[in-house]
Structures are given as C-alpha cells and as structure tokens.
Amino acid sequence: MPTTLDIDTLRSLIAIVDMKSFSRAAERLGRSQSAISLQIARLEGLVGHPLLKRARGRLIGPTARGAALVAHARKIVELNERAVAAVRQPASGERIRLGMPADFLERDFSSTLDEIRARYPQARLSLRTDLSARLAEDIDHGRLDVALFKRAASNEAGAAIAFEPMAWFGDAATSRVRRGEPVPLVAFAEGCAYRDEALRSLRLARRDWTVACEARSLSALVGAVESGLGYAALPVRLAERRSLKRADGLMEQLPTLNPVELALGIADHREMPFARAIGTIIAQRCTLA
C-alpha cells in the first residue's frame, strides 16, 4: 500500500524547522503544541526515521533525513497552494485592501509583488503603509482586508507568522553615551513595535532616554543612526543588510531586547482563501529580506 504524506503535517514540520521551536510553530499554525508534536511523532513513524534533533528537551534542528524531507515538503506544500489558488481565484477585478509597515517596501517588495501577481493575476491590491498599531486597529474596524503588523510576542488572537530577533545599532565612536546619561534614541513614531520594545527594555533597566530622532521611513532612520544621532532597536537581519554597526561596545549600558512578532490580520468579512496566502507570501519574503 503506498505511503501518503499528510500536507498539514508537512506544514507543521516546516514551521518547526523555520521557527526552531515547537511552541512558536504551534502559535504560527494556530494549533496546540501537543497537537503538532503528535503529528511529528506519527510522521516519524510513517517514514521510519527521526526527523528532528533534540538535546535535553531542546530542539537543535532537523536530522539529515529530516532536512531532505523538509526540502520536499516545501515543494509539496507550495504545489498544493498553487493548485488551490488556481480554482479559488478572486473574482475579476476584486480589490484587496492591504496594509503593512512602511519598512516592508524596502525589503525587496518588488519580487514579492511579482510572486503575488503570478499566483493571483486577477487580484487587485490597494496598498497602504502605516504604523503597526494603526494597522491592527484598521483590521479590527474593517478598514483593511489584510494587514501585516508587528507587535510584542504574545498569545493574542492571530497566529504569529515570524519572529524577528532584535538588537541595538549605532556607532559608539560617534553616538557617545556615558553611564547614567539618557540614551539617545532613534526610532519610528509612536505605534511602532520596534520603538515599543526599545522603551520597554529601557524602562525595565531603569534607564532614561531621549528621542534624538523620530524617523518617518527606514532610510531616514538608517541615515540618522549612521550620522551618529543615537541608537536604534532594530531586527538583526534588517539592520545588518543595511550595514549598520551593532552597538557591541555599549552592551553593558543598553538592555537586552526581546524578539518582535510579525502577525497576519484578516478582516472577519474577508476570510478569503487567497487573502491568507497573500499575507503569508509577504511575511515570508519580507522577514527573509
């Protein structure tokens, strides 16, 4: 009898490997941790090999056979999504109101848009950028159909799509801050999750701060940091791709930052099969950029 791989289980395996955590994968998929653990146990029994390395209860990564299966799983899941999309295309000319943080437009968004157009050629996107807090609010009030927004890691409604590790960036040679002095902060406006995390960590460490620059775009923020105006709390991958220097020389004075969660919101009246797919495409590409 032929062996059949369950697509939902393959999605769980991919999520666990990508998120490097059973619990985070469960949040991303909107399922319980025990449920996806059971899926993986059954999958390992089906293929006859361990798929994930564990040490002292912690996930290390995929085994060699696990990595090989994940590579096939990505193709299987993508092919399944393409097949579903082909028969569930939006009505001709149907407009989708999409919201996202402005910095996503500077994360290779053109290739992301090309992929969306290739999968859903009939969909028409109406894009609006804004701060995460406003995007989440607009989804709740039906002013947007699909939105990607950043927030502190939580158990709130809406599964996390990805987590972005955060760090402080700034040139210690130009942005001098002495012990006990307020930290000069470069940040986006109020309502940005990066700014919220910076302030949360500073308050917890009982450090004073001053907003040296409030930027309206990623380019402006990067320019302010490079000019030595102050320090910015940013996702590690994003800042390093912009060649910003980590504030390693001030680690004793700057508090540790928690990861920021990227969430996907879909308005209740727009629960379309392709809406979630569009949001997932953007999230996956933008967090890797």
Coordinates of C-alpha atoms in Angstrom, one line a residue:
M1 CA 0.0 0.0 0.0
P2 CA 1.5 3.4 -1.0
T3 CA 2.6 5.8 1.7
T4 CA 0.8 9.1 1.7
L5 CA 2.2 12.2 3.4
D6 CA -0.3 14.5 5.1
I7 CA 0.1 18.1 3.9
D8 CA -1.0 19.6 7.2
T9 CA 1.7 17.5 8.9
L10 CA 4.3 18.7 6.4
R11 CA 3.3 22.3 7.2
S12 CA 3.9 21.6 10.9
L13 CA 7.3 20.2 10.1
I14 CA 8.3 23.2 8.0
A15 CA 7.1 25.6 10.7
I16 CA 9.0 23.8 13.5
V17 CA 12.2 23.9 11.4
D18 CA 11.7 27.6 10.4
M19 CA 10.8 28.8 13.9
K20 CA 13.2 26.5 15.7
S21 CA 10.6 25.8 18.3
F22 CA 7.6 23.6 18.8
S23 CA 5.7 26.3 20.8
R24 CA 6.3 29.1 18.2
A25 CA 5.4 26.8 15.4
A26 CA 2.1 26.0 17.2
E27 CA 1.4 29.7 17.6
R28 CA 2.1 30.3 13.9
L29 CA -0.2 27.5 12.9
G30 CA -2.9 28.3 15.4
R31 CA -2.7 24.8 17.0
S32 CA -1.7 23.4 20.3
Q33 CA 1.9 22.3 20.9
S34 CA 0.8 18.8 21.8
A35 CA -1.1 18.5 18.5
I36 CA 1.9 19.3 16.3
S37 CA 4.1 17.1 18.5
L38 CA 1.7 14.2 17.8
Q39 CA 1.8 15.0 14.1
I40 CA 5.6 14.8 14.0
A41 CA 5.6 11.6 16.0
R42 CA 3.3 10.0 13.5
L43 CA 5.3 11.3 10.6
E44 CA 8.5 9.9 12.0
G45 CA 6.7 6.5 12.5
L46 CA 5.5 6.7 8.9
V47 CA 8.9 7.4 7.3
G48 CA 10.7 5.2 9.8
H49 CA 13.4 7.7 10.8
P50 CA 13.9 10.6 13.3
L51 CA 13.3 13.9 11.6
L52 CA 14.4 16.3 14.4
K53 CA 17.4 16.5 16.6
R54 CA 16.7 17.1 20.3
A55 CA 19.0 17.6 23.3
R56 CA 17.9 17.9 26.9
G57 CA 14.4 18.7 25.7
R58 CA 15.5 21.4 23.3
L59 CA 15.1 21.4 19.5
I60 CA 18.5 21.5 17.8
G61 CA 17.4 21.2 14.2
P62 CA 16.4 18.7 11.5
T63 CA 18.3 15.4 11.1
A64 CA 19.9 14.7 7.7
R65 CA 16.8 12.8 6.6
G66 CA 14.6 15.4 8.2
A67 CA 16.3 18.2 6.2
A68 CA 15.8 16.1 3.0
L69 CA 12.1 15.7 3.8
V70 CA 11.7 19.4 4.6
A71 CA 13.1 20.3 1.1
H72 CA 10.5 18.0 -0.5
A73 CA 7.8 19.2 1.9
R74 CA 8.3 22.9 0.8
K75 CA 7.7 21.9 -2.8
I76 CA 4.6 19.7 -1.9
V77 CA 3.0 22.5 0.2
E78 CA 3.7 25.1 -2.5
L79 CA 2.3 22.9 -5.2
N80 CA -0.8 22.3 -3.1
E81 CA -1.2 26.1 -2.5
R82 CA -0.9 26.7 -6.3
A83 CA -3.5 24.1 -7.1
V84 CA -5.9 25.5 -4.6
A85 CA -5.2 29.1 -5.8
A86 CA -5.9 28.0 -9.4
V87 CA -9.5 27.1 -8.5
R88 CA -10.1 29.8 -5.9
Q89 CA -9.0 32.8 -7.8
P90 CA -10.6 36.1 -6.8
A91 CA -13.4 37.5 -8.9
S92 CA -12.0 39.5 -11.9
G93 CA -11.2 43.0 -10.7
E94 CA -11.8 42.2 -7.0
R95 CA -9.8 44.7 -4.9
I96 CA -8.0 43.7 -1.7
R97 CA -7.1 46.5 0.8
L98 CA -3.6 45.5 2.1
G99 CA -1.8 47.2 4.9
M100 CA 1.8 46.8 6.0
P101 CA 4.6 48.7 7.8
A102 CA 6.4 51.1 5.5
D103 CA 9.8 49.4 6.0
F104 CA 8.5 46.4 4.2
L105 CA 8.6 48.3 1.0
E106 CA 12.4 48.4 1.4
R107 CA 12.7 44.7 1.8
D108 CA 12.7 43.6 -1.8
F109 CA 8.9 44.1 -2.1
S110 CA 9.0 44.2 -5.9
S111 CA 9.8 40.5 -6.2
T112 CA 7.2 39.8 -3.5
L113 CA 4.6 41.6 -5.6
D114 CA 5.7 39.7 -8.7
E115 CA 5.0 36.4 -6.9
I116 CA 1.6 37.6 -5.8
R117 CA 0.7 38.6 -9.4
A118 CA 1.9 35.3 -10.7
R119 CA -0.3 33.4 -8.3
Y120 CA -3.3 35.7 -8.4
P121 CA -3.3 37.6 -11.7
Q122 CA -6.9 38.7 -11.3
A123 CA -6.5 40.2 -7.8
R124 CA -6.1 44.0 -7.5
L125 CA -4.2 45.2 -4.5
S126 CA -4.7 48.6 -2.8
L127 CA -1.7 49.1 -0.6
R128 CA -1.4 51.4 2.5
T129 CA 1.5 51.7 4.8
D130 CA 1.2 52.8 8.4
L131 CA 2.4 52.1 11.9
S132 CA 1.7 48.6 13.3
A133 CA -0.7 49.8 16.0
R134 CA -2.9 51.6 13.4
L135 CA -2.8 48.6 11.0
A136 CA -4.1 46.3 13.7
E137 CA -6.8 48.7 14.6
D138 CA -7.9 49.1 11.0
I139 CA -8.2 45.3 10.6
D140 CA -10.5 45.2 13.7
H141 CA -12.7 48.0 12.3
G142 CA -12.8 46.6 8.7
R143 CA -10.9 49.4 7.1
L144 CA -8.4 46.9 5.7
D145 CA -8.9 43.4 4.4
V146 CA -5.4 42.0 5.1
A147 CA -2.7 43.5 7.2
L148 CA 0.8 42.6 8.4
F149 CA 1.8 44.2 11.6
K150 CA 4.5 43.9 14.3
R151 CA 3.8 43.5 18.0
A152 CA 5.4 42.2 21.2
A153 CA 5.4 38.4 21.4
S154 CA 2.0 37.4 22.8
N155 CA -0.8 34.9 22.9
E156 CA -3.2 37.3 21.3
A157 CA -5.6 36.3 18.5
G158 CA -4.0 35.8 15.1
A159 CA -1.1 33.4 14.7
A160 CA 2.4 34.7 14.5
I161 CA 3.9 34.5 11.1
A162 CA 7.5 35.0 12.1
F163 CA 9.7 36.4 14.9
E164 CA 12.5 38.9 14.4
P165 CA 15.4 38.9 16.9
M166 CA 16.2 42.5 17.9
A167 CA 19.5 44.3 18.8
W168 CA 20.8 47.8 19.3
F169 CA 22.6 49.5 16.4
G170 CA 24.7 52.6 16.4
D171 CA 28.3 53.7 16.2
A172 CA 29.7 54.0 19.7
A173 CA 32.5 56.2 18.4
T174 CA 30.1 59.0 17.3
S175 CA 27.0 58.3 19.5
R176 CA 28.6 58.7 22.9
V177 CA 26.6 57.9 25.9
R178 CA 28.1 57.8 29.4
R179 CA 26.8 55.6 32.2
G180 CA 23.8 57.3 33.8
E181 CA 23.1 59.6 31.0
P182 CA 19.9 59.4 28.9
V183 CA 20.2 57.0 25.9
P184 CA 19.8 59.0 22.6
L185 CA 17.1 57.0 20.8
V186 CA 16.5 56.9 17.0
A187 CA 13.1 55.4 16.3
F188 CA 9.9 55.4 14.3
A189 CA 6.8 57.3 15.6
E190 CA 4.7 56.0 18.5
G191 CA 2.8 52.9 17.5
C192 CA 5.9 51.1 16.1
A193 CA 6.7 47.8 17.7
Y194 CA 10.4 48.4 17.4
R195 CA 10.1 51.6 19.4
D196 CA 7.8 50.0 21.9
E197 CA 10.3 47.2 22.5
A198 CA 13.2 49.7 22.9
L199 CA 11.2 51.7 25.5
R200 CA 10.0 48.6 27.3
S201 CA 13.6 47.4 27.8
L202 CA 14.9 50.8 28.8
R203 CA 12.1 51.2 31.4
L204 CA 12.8 47.7 32.8
A205 CA 16.5 48.6 33.1
R206 CA 15.6 51.9 34.7
R207 CA 17.5 53.8 32.0
D208 CA 16.5 57.3 31.0
W209 CA 16.3 58.1 27.3
T210 CA 15.7 61.0 24.9
V211 CA 14.3 60.7 21.4
A212 CA 17.2 62.1 19.3
C213 CA 15.4 61.5 16.0
E214 CA 11.9 60.3 15.1
A215 CA 12.1 58.9 11.6
R216 CA 9.3 58.5 9.1
S217 CA 11.0 55.9 6.9
L218 CA 13.6 53.2 7.2
S219 CA 16.0 55.2 5.0
A220 CA 15.7 58.2 7.3
L221 CA 16.2 56.1 10.4
V222 CA 19.3 54.4 8.9
G223 CA 20.7 57.8 8.0
A224 CA 20.2 59.1 11.5
V225 CA 22.0 56.2 13.0
E226 CA 24.8 56.4 10.6
S227 CA 25.1 60.1 11.3
G228 CA 25.7 59.3 15.0
L229 CA 22.5 60.9 16.3
G230 CA 21.8 57.9 18.5
Y231 CA 20.9 54.2 18.8
A232 CA 18.1 52.3 17.2
A233 CA 16.5 49.0 18.2
L234 CA 16.0 47.0 15.0
P235 CA 15.7 43.4 13.7
V236 CA 19.1 42.0 13.4
R237 CA 18.7 40.7 9.8
L238 CA 17.2 44.0 8.6
A239 CA 19.8 46.2 10.2
E240 CA 22.8 44.1 9.1
R241 CA 21.5 44.1 5.5
R242 CA 21.7 47.9 5.7
S243 CA 25.2 47.7 7.0
L244 CA 24.5 49.3 10.4
K245 CA 27.0 48.7 13.2
R246 CA 25.9 46.8 16.3
A247 CA 26.4 48.8 19.5
D248 CA 28.6 46.0 20.9
G249 CA 30.8 48.4 22.8
L250 CA 27.8 49.5 24.9
M251 CA 26.2 46.2 25.7
E252 CA 26.6 46.8 29.4
Q253 CA 24.7 50.0 29.2
L254 CA 22.0 49.0 26.8
P255 CA 19.4 46.5 27.9
T256 CA 18.6 43.2 26.2
L257 CA 15.8 43.3 23.6
N258 CA 13.1 40.7 23.1
P259 CA 12.1 39.5 19.6
V260 CA 9.3 41.2 17.9
E261 CA 6.4 39.2 16.5
L262 CA 5.1 39.6 13.0
A263 CA 1.3 38.9 12.8
L264 CA -1.1 38.5 10.0
G265 CA -4.6 40.0 10.4
I266 CA -7.6 39.3 8.1
A267 CA -10.8 41.2 8.5
D268 CA -13.8 39.0 9.5
H269 CA -15.7 39.8 6.4
R270 CA -12.8 39.0 4.1
E271 CA -11.8 35.4 5.1
M272 CA -10.8 34.5 1.6
P273 CA -8.6 31.5 0.9
F274 CA -6.2 33.7 -1.2
A275 CA -6.1 36.5 1.4
R276 CA -4.2 34.4 3.9
A277 CA -1.9 33.2 1.1
I278 CA -1.1 36.7 0.0
G279 CA -0.3 37.7 3.6
T280 CA 1.9 34.7 4.1
I281 CA 3.9 35.4 0.9
I282 CA 4.6 38.9 2.0
A283 CA 5.5 37.9 5.6
Q284 CA 7.9 35.1 4.5
R285 CA 9.7 37.2 1.9
C286 CA 10.0 40.3 3.9
T287 CA 11.3 38.7 7.1
L288 CA 14.0 37.0 5.0
A289 CA 15.0 40.2 3.2

